[in-house]
Coordinates of C-alpha atoms and ligand atoms in Angstrom, one line a residue:
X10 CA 179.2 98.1 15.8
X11 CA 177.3 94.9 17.3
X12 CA 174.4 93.5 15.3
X13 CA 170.9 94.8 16.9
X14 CA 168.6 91.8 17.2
X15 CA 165.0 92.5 16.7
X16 CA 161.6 91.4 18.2
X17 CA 159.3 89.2 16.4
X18 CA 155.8 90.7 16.4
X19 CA 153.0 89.8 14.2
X20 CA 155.4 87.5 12.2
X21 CA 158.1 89.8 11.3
X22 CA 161.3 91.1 12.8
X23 CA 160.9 94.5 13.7
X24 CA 163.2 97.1 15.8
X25 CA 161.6 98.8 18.5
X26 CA 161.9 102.0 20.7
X27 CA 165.4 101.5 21.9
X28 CA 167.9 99.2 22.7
X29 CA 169.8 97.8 25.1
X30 CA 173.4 96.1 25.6
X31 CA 174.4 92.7 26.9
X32 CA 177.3 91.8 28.1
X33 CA 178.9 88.6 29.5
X34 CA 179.1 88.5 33.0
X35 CA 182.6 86.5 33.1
X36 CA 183.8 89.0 31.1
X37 CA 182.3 92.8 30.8
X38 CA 183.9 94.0 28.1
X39 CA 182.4 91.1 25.7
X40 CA 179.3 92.5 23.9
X41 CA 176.9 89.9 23.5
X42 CA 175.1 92.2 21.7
X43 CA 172.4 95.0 21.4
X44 CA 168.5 93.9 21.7
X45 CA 165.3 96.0 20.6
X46 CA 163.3 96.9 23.0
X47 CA 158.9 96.3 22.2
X48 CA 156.7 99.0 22.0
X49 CA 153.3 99.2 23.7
X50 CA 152.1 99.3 20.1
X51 CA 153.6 96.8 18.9
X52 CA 152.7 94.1 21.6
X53 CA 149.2 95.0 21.1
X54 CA 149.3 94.0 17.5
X55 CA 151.2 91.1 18.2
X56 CA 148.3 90.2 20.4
X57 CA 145.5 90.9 17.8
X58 CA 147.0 89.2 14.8
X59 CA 147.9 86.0 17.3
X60 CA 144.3 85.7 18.4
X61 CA 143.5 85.1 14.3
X62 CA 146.5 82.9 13.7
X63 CA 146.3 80.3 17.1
X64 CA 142.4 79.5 15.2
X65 CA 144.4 78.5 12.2
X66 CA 146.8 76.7 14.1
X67 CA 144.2 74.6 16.2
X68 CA 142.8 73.2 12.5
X69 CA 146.2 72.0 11.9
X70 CA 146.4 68.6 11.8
X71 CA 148.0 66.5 15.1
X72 CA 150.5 65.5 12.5
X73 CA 151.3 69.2 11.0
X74 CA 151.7 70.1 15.0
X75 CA 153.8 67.3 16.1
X76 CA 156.2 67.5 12.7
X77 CA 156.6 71.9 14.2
X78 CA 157.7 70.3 17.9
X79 CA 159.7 67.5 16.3
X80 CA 161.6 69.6 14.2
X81 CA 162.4 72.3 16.9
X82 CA 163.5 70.2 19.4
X83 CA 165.8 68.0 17.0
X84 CA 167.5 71.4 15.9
X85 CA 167.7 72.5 19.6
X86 CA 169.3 69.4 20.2
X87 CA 171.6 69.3 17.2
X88 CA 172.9 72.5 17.9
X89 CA 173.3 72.5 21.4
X90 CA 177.2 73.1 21.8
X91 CA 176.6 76.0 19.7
X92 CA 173.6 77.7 21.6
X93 CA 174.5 76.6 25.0
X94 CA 178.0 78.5 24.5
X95 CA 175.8 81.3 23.7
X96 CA 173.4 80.7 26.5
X97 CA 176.7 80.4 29.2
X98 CA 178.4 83.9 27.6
X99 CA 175.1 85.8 28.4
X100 CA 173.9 84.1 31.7
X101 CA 177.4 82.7 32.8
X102 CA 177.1 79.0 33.4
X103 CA 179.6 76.8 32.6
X104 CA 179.3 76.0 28.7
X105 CA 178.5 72.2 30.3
X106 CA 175.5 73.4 31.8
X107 CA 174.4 75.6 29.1
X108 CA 174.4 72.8 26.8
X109 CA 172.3 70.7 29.1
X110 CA 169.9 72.9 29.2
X111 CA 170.2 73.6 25.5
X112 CA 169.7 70.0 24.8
X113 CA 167.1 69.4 27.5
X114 CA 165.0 72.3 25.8
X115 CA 165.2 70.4 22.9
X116 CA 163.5 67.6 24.6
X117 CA 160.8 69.4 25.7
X118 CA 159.9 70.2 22.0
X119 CA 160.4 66.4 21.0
X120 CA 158.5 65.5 24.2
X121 CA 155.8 67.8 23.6
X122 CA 155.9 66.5 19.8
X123 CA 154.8 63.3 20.5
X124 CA 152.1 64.3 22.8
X125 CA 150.6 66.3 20.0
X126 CA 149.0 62.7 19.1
X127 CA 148.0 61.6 22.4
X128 CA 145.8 64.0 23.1
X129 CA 142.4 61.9 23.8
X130 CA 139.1 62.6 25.5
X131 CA 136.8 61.1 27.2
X132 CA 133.1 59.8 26.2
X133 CA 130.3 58.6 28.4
X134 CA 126.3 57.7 28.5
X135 CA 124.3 60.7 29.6
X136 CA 121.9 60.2 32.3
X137 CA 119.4 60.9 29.9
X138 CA 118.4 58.1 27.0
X139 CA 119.7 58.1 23.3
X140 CA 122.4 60.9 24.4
X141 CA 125.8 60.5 24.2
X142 CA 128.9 62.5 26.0
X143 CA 132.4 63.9 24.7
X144 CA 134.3 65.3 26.6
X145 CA 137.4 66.9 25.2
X146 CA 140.1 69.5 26.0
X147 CA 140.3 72.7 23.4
X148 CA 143.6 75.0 23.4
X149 CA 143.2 78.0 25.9
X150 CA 144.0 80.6 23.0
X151 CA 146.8 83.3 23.2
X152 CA 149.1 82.5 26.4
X153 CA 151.5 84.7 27.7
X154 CA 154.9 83.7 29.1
X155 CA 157.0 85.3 31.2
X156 CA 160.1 83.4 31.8
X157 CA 163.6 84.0 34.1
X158 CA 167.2 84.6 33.2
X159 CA 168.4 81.6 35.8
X160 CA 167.3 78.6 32.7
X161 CA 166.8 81.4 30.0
X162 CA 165.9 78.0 27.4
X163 CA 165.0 75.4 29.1
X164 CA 161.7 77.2 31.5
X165 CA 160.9 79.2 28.1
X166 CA 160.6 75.9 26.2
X167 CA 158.7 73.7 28.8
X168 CA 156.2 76.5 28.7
X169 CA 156.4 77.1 24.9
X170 CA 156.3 73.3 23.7
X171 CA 153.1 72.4 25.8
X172 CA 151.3 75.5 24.6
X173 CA 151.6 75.1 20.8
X174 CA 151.3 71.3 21.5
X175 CA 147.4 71.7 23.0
X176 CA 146.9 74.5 19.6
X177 CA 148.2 77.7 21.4
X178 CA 149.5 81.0 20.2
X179 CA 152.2 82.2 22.1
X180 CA 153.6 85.7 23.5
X181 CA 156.9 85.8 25.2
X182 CA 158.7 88.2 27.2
X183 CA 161.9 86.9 28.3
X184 CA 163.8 88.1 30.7
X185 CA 166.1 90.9 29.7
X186 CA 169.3 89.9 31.4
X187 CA 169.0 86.8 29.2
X188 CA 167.5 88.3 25.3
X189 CA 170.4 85.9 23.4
X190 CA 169.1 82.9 24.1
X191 CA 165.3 83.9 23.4
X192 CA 166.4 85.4 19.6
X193 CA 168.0 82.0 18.9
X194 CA 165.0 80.2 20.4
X195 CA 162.6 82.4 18.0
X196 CA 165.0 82.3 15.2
X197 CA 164.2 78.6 15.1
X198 CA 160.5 78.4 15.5
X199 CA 159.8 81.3 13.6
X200 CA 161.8 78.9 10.6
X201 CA 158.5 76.7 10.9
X202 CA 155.4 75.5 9.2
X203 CA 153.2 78.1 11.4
X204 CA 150.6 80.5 11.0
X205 CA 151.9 84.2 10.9
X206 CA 152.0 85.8 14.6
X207 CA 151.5 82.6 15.7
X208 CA 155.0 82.7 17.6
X209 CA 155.9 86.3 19.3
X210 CA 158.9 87.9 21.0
X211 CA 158.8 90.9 22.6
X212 CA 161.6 91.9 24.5
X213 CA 161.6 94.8 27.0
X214 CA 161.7 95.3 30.8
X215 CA 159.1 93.3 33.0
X216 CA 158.5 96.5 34.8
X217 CA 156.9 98.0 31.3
X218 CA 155.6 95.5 28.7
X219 CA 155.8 92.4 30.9
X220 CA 153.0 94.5 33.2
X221 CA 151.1 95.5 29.9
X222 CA 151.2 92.3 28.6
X223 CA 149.7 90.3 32.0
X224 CA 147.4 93.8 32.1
X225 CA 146.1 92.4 28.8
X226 CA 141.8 91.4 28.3
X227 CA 143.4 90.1 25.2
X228 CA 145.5 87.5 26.4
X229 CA 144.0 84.3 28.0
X230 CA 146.6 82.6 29.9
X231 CA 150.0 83.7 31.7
X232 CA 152.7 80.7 32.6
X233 CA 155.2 83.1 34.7
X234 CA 158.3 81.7 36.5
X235 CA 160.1 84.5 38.6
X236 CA 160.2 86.3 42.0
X237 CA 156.8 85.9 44.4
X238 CA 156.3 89.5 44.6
X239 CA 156.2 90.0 40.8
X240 CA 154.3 86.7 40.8
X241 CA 152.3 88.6 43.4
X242 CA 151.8 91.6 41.1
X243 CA 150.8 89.5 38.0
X244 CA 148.3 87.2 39.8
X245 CA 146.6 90.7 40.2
X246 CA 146.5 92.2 37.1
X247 CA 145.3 88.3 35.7
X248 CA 142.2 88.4 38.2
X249 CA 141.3 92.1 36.8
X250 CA 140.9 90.1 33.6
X251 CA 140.0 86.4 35.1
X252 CA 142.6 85.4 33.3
X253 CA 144.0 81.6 33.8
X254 CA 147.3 81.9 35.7
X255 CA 149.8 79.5 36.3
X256 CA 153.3 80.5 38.5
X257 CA 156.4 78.8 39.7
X258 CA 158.4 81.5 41.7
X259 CA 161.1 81.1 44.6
X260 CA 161.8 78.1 47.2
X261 CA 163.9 77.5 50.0
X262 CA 164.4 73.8 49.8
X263 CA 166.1 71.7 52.4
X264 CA 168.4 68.7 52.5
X265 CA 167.9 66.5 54.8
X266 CA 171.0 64.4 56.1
X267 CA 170.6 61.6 58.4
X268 CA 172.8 59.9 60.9
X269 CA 172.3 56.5 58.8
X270 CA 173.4 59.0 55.5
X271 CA 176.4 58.1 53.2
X272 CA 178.6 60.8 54.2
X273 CA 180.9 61.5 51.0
X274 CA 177.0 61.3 48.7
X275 CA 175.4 63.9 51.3
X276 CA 178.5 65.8 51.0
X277 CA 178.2 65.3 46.7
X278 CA 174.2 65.9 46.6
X279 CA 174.7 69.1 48.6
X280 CA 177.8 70.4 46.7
X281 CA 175.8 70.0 43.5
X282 CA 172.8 71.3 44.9
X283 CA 173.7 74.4 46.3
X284 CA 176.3 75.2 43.9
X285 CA 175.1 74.7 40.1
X286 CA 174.2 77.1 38.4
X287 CA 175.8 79.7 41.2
X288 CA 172.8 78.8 43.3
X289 CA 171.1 80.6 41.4
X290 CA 168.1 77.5 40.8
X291 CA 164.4 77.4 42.6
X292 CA 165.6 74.2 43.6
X293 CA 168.8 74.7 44.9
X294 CA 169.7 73.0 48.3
X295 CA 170.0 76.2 50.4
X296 CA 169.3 74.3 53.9
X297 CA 171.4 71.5 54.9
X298 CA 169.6 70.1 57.6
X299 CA 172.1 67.7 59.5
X300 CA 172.0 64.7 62.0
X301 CA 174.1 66.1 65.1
X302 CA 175.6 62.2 64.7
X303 CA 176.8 62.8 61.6
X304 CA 177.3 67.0 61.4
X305 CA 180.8 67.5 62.4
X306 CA 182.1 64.6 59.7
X307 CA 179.7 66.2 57.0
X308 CA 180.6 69.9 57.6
X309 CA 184.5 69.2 57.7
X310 CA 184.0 67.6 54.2
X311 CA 181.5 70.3 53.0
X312 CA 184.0 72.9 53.5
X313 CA 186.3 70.9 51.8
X314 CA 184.8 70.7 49.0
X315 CA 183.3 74.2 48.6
X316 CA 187.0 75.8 48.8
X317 CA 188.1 72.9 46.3
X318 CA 185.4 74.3 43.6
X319 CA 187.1 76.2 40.5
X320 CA 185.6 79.6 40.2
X321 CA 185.8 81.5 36.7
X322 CA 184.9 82.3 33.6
X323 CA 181.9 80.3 32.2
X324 CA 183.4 79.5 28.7
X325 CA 186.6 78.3 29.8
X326 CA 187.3 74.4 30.5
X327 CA 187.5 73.3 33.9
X328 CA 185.2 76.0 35.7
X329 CA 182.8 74.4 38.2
X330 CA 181.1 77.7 39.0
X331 CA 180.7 80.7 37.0
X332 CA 179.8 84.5 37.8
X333 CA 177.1 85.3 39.0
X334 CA 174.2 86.7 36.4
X335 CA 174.3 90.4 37.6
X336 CA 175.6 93.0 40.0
X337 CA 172.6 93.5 41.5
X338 CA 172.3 90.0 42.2
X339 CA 176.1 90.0 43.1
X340 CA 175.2 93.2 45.6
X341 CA 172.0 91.4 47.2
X342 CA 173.8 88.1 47.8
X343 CA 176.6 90.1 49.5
X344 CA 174.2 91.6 51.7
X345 CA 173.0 88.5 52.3
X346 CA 176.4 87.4 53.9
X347 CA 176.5 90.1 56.1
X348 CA 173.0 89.8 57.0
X349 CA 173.8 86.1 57.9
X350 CA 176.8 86.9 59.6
X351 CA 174.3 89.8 61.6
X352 CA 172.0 87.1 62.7
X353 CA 174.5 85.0 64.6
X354 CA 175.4 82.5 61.4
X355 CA 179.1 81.8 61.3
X356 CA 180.5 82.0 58.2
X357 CA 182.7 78.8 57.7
X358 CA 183.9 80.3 53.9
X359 CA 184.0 81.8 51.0
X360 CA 180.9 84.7 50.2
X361 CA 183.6 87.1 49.3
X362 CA 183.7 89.0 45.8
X363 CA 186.8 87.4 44.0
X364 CA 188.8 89.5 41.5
X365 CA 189.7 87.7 38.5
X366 CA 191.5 88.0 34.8
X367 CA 188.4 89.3 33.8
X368 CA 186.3 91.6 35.2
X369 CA 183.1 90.1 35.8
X370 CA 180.2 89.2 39.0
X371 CA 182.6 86.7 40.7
X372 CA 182.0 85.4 44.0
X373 CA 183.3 82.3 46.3
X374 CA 180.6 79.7 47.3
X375 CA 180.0 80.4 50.5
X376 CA 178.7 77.8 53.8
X377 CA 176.9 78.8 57.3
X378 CA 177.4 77.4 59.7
X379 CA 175.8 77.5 63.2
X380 CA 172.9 78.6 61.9
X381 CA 169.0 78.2 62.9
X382 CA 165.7 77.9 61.1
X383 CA 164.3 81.5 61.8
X384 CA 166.9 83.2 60.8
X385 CA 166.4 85.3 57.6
X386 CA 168.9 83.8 55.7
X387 CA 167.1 80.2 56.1
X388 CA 164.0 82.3 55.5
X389 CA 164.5 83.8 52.6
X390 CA 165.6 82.6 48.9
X391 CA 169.0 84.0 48.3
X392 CA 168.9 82.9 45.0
X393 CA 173.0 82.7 45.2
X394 CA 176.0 80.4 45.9
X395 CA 175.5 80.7 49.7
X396 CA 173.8 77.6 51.9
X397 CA 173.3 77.2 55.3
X398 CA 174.0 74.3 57.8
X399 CA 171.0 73.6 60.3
X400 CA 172.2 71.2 63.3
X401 CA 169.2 68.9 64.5
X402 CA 168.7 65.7 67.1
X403 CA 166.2 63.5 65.3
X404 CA 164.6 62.8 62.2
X405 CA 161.5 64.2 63.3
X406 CA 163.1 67.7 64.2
X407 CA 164.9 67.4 60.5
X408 CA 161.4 66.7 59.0
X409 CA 159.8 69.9 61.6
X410 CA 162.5 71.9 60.3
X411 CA 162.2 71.3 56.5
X412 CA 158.8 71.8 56.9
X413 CA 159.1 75.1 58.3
X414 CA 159.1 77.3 55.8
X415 CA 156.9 79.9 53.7
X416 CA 158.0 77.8 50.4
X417 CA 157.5 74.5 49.4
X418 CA 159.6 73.7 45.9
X419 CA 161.8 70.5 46.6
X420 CA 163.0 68.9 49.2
X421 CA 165.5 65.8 49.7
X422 CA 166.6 63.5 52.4
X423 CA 169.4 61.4 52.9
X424 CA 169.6 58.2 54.5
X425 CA 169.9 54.3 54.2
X426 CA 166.7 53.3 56.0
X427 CA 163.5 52.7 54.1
X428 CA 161.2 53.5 56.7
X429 CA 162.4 57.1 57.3
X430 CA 162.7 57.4 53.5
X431 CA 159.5 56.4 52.9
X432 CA 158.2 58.9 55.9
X433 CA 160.0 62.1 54.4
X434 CA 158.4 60.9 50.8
X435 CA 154.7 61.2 52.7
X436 CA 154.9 64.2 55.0
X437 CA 157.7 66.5 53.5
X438 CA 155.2 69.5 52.1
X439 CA 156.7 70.1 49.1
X440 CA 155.8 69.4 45.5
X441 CA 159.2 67.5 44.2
X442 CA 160.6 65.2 47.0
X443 CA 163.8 63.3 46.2
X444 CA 165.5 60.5 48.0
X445 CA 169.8 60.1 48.1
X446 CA 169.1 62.8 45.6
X447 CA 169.6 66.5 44.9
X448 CA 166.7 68.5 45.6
X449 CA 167.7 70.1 41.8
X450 CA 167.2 68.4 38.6
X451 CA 163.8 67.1 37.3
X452 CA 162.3 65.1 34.5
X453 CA 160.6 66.5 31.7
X454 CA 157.8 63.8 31.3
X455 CA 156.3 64.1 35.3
X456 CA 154.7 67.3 36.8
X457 CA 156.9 70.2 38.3
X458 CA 155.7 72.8 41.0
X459 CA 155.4 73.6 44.8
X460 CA 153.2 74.2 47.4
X461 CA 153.2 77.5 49.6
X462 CA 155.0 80.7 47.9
X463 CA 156.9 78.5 45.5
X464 CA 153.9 77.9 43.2
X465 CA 150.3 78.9 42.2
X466 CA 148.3 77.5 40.0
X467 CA 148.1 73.5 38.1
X468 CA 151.6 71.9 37.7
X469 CA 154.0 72.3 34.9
X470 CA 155.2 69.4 32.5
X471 CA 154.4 66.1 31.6
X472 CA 151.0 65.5 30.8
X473 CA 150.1 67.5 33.8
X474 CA 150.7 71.2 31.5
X475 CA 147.3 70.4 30.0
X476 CA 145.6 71.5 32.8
X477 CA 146.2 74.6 32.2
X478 CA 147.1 74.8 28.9
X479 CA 143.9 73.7 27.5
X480 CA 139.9 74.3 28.9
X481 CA 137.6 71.5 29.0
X482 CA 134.5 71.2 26.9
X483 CA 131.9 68.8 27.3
X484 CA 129.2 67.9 24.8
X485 CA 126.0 66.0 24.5
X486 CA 125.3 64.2 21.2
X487 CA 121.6 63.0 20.7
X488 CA 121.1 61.0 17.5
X489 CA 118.0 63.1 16.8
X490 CA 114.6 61.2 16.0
X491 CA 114.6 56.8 17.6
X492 CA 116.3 54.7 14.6
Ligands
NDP527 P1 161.6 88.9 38.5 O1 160.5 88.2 39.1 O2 161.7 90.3 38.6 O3 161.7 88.5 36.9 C1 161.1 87.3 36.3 C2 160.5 87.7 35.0 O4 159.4 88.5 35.2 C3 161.4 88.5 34.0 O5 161.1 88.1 32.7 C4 161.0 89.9 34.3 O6 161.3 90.8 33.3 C5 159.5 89.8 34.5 N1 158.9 90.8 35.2 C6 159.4 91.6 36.1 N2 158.4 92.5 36.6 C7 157.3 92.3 35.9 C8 156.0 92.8 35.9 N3 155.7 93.8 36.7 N4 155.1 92.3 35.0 C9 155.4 91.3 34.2 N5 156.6 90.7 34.2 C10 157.6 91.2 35.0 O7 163.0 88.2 39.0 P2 164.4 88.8 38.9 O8 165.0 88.4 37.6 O9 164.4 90.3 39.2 O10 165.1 88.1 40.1 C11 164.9 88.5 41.4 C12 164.7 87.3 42.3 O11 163.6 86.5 41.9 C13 165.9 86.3 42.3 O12 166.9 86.8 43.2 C14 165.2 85.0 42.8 O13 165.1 85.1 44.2 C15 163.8 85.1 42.2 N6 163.8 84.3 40.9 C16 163.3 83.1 41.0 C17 163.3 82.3 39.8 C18 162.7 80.9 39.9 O14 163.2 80.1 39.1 N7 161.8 80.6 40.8 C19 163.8 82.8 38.6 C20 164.3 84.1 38.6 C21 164.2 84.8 39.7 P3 162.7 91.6 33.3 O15 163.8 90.7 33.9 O16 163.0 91.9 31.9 O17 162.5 92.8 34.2

């Protein structure tokens, strides 16, 4: 019988109503294990009892704070083979990926740590004479976070470290595809020098305590990263509340590849881009906009190289690709190849379901080609190991093309000349812009969102999180009676 792993309300670990199973999607018949589903009643005292303990944690000092971060993100760090193996049997990423993103989770924390003593304000004359001004940034108070299966550790943690950094309390739902991760993520901050109920998990389905929980007048913030009609659904129930929303959702982000381009780095940038994690990243390259000077070259070595990746089982050495997270994901991005092939794309390969030793979500990377911008499948984020060759004349039809789009994520070009480069960096619309890059893979110390349907409210990371993790408040000091 596998081990049922609890939520973490109020500061304890309780079981809940039910329970449900996860299994690795390489391999179906390994149990990851069984995870207790919240309670309505339960989130709602994890809510009251982390509205008392984030006002003990704000009178922490900076120091107790940043020693909490520090220690989190060194253990994340430190143990990063161990929980990234975990992270790739449950979400299916090569155990190389899952480690990178265990590790980069851990800088967050560490990150996030040092911020904890950089947090200054600002002071100024009033208009008026004899008073002073402070102005200072307070923590918001209890945030909820709704986070995605796709970086089950590393989005949960650049939302988690900036909250408790500007003197948070924190409520997380996690994804429940992806529950593993988020116990071993609480197991280690609950370890820490924090107020009781300071730190929650609740696991459950979005459709049930993910809605009650944005539904909530007692929560004050919601950091979400998901789908834009969910995104949709919670930036509704937040305005019933005004409550302080911030969400990063889909993208369909283009890759620009000039005639000046190096051929064999377009061909690299894209493989990496449309392919890592399954394709199953907000930032993955899912349009390949191409110079018609350079497309035949670039598409004979794309195809290449796509039929060349190793598909398999995420925790065994030598996979490039693993499964992908689900069936229903497996079914939608299957529908999406024949939707493609519907519209007029031509399918140039892969986009099959691949049997393999194990049963498991297995599909081959797949490339359109002969494709336009208004078809659906350039439309649309696909969210899977599928991306789509656009043929163009010019630069300024590349930078017209990537352009148009609902989204507005990332975007990348690649090219040798300076002047076009420094073009695309101005009038691409799009909140991450990259240059002989891939339009995936961001810093942790800069700000991270999108324009359009890819992202509402202030900008993720860096020092740029305190927007919204933290409210302003100004005050006027008057020394009282002329010395
Ligand atoms: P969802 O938007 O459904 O899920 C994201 C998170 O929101 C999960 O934790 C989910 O919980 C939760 N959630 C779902 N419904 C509600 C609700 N009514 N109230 C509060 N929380 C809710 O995405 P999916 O996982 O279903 O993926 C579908 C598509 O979304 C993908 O194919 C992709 O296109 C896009 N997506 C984009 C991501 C990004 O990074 N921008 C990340 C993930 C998905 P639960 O899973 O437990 O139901």
């Amino acid at each position: 019988m596998s081990e049922l792993h609890q939520n973490y309300i109020a500061g304890e670990w309780v079981s809940g109503t039910s329970e449900i199973e996860n299994r690795n999607p390489s391999d179906l018949t390994d149990l990851v294990g069984l995870f207790a589903q919240a309670s309505a009643d339960q989130l709602d005292a994890t809510l009251d009892r982390a509205r008392q303990a984030q006002v003990e944690w704000a009178a922490y000092g900076m120091e107790r704070k940043q020693a909490v971060l520090m220690a989190i993100g060194n253990e994340l760090m430190a143990r990063a083979e161990e929980l990234g193996t975990l992270l790739s049997r449950e979400e299916g990423k090569p155990i190389a990926e899952g480690k990178g993103e265990v590790y980069r989770a851990g800088q967050f924390f560490t990150y996030y740590a040092a911020e904890c003593l950089r947090q200054l304000g600002e002071n100024a004359d009033s208009v008026r004479d004899g008073v002073e001004i402070d102005v200072r940034r307070e923590a918001v108070g209890v945030v909820a976070i709704i986070s995605p299966w796709n970086f089950p550790t590393a989005t949960a943690s650049w939302k988690i470290a900036p909250a408790l950094c500007y003197g948070n309390a924190v409520v997380w739902k996690p994804a429940n595809i992806t529950p593993a991760s988020a116990v071993a993520l609480t197991e280690i901050i609950a370890r820490q020098d924090i107020p009781k109920g300071l730190f929650s998990l609740v696991m459950g389905s979005g459709r049930d305590i993910g809605q009650r929980l944005v539904e909530s007048p007692k929560v004050n913030a919601i950091s979400f990263t998901g789908s834009v009609p969910v995104g949709k659904g919670i930036a509704s129930a937040a305005i019933q509340n005004l409550t302080k929303v911030q969400m990063e959702m889909g993208s369909k982000n283009a890759l620009a590849v000039m005639d000046d381009a190096d051929i064999d780095l377009a061909v690299t940038l894209a493989l990496g881009g449309a392919f890592g994690g399954t394709g199953q990243k907000c930032t993955a390259s899912s349009r390949l906009i191409v110079h018609s000077a350079v497309h035949d070259a670039f598409v004979e070595k794309l195809i290449a190289g796509t039929k060349a990746m190793k598909v398999g089982h995420g925790q065994e050495e030598g996979t490039q690709m693993g499964p992908v997270v689900s069936e229903q994901q497996l079914n939608e991005n299957l529908a999406y190849v024949d939707l493609g092939k519907s519209e007029g794309a031509e399918l140039a390969c892969g986009g099959v379901r691949l049997e393999m030793p194990h049963d498991g979500y297995y599909m081959s990377p797949g490339v359109f080609v002969n494709s336009n911008n208004a078809m659906r499948i350039n439309r649309e984020e696909m969210f899977a190991p599928l991306t789509s060759v656009i043929k163009v004349d010019s630069y300024e039809e590349a930078l017209t093309t990537v352009n148009d789009t609902n989204f507005g994520l990332t975007s990348g070009v690649v090219t040798q000349s300076l002047a076009r480069a420094t073009h695309f960096r101005r009038n691409a619309r799009t909140g991450v812009v990259t240059v002989n890059l891939p339009t995936a893979g961001t810093d942790y110390h800069v700000p991270f969102g999108g324009r359009g349907d890819s992202s509402y409210g202030p900008r993720e990371q860096g020092k740029a999180a305190a927007e919204f993790y933290t409210t302003v408040k100004t005050a006027y000091i008057s020394a009282g009676k002329p010395f």
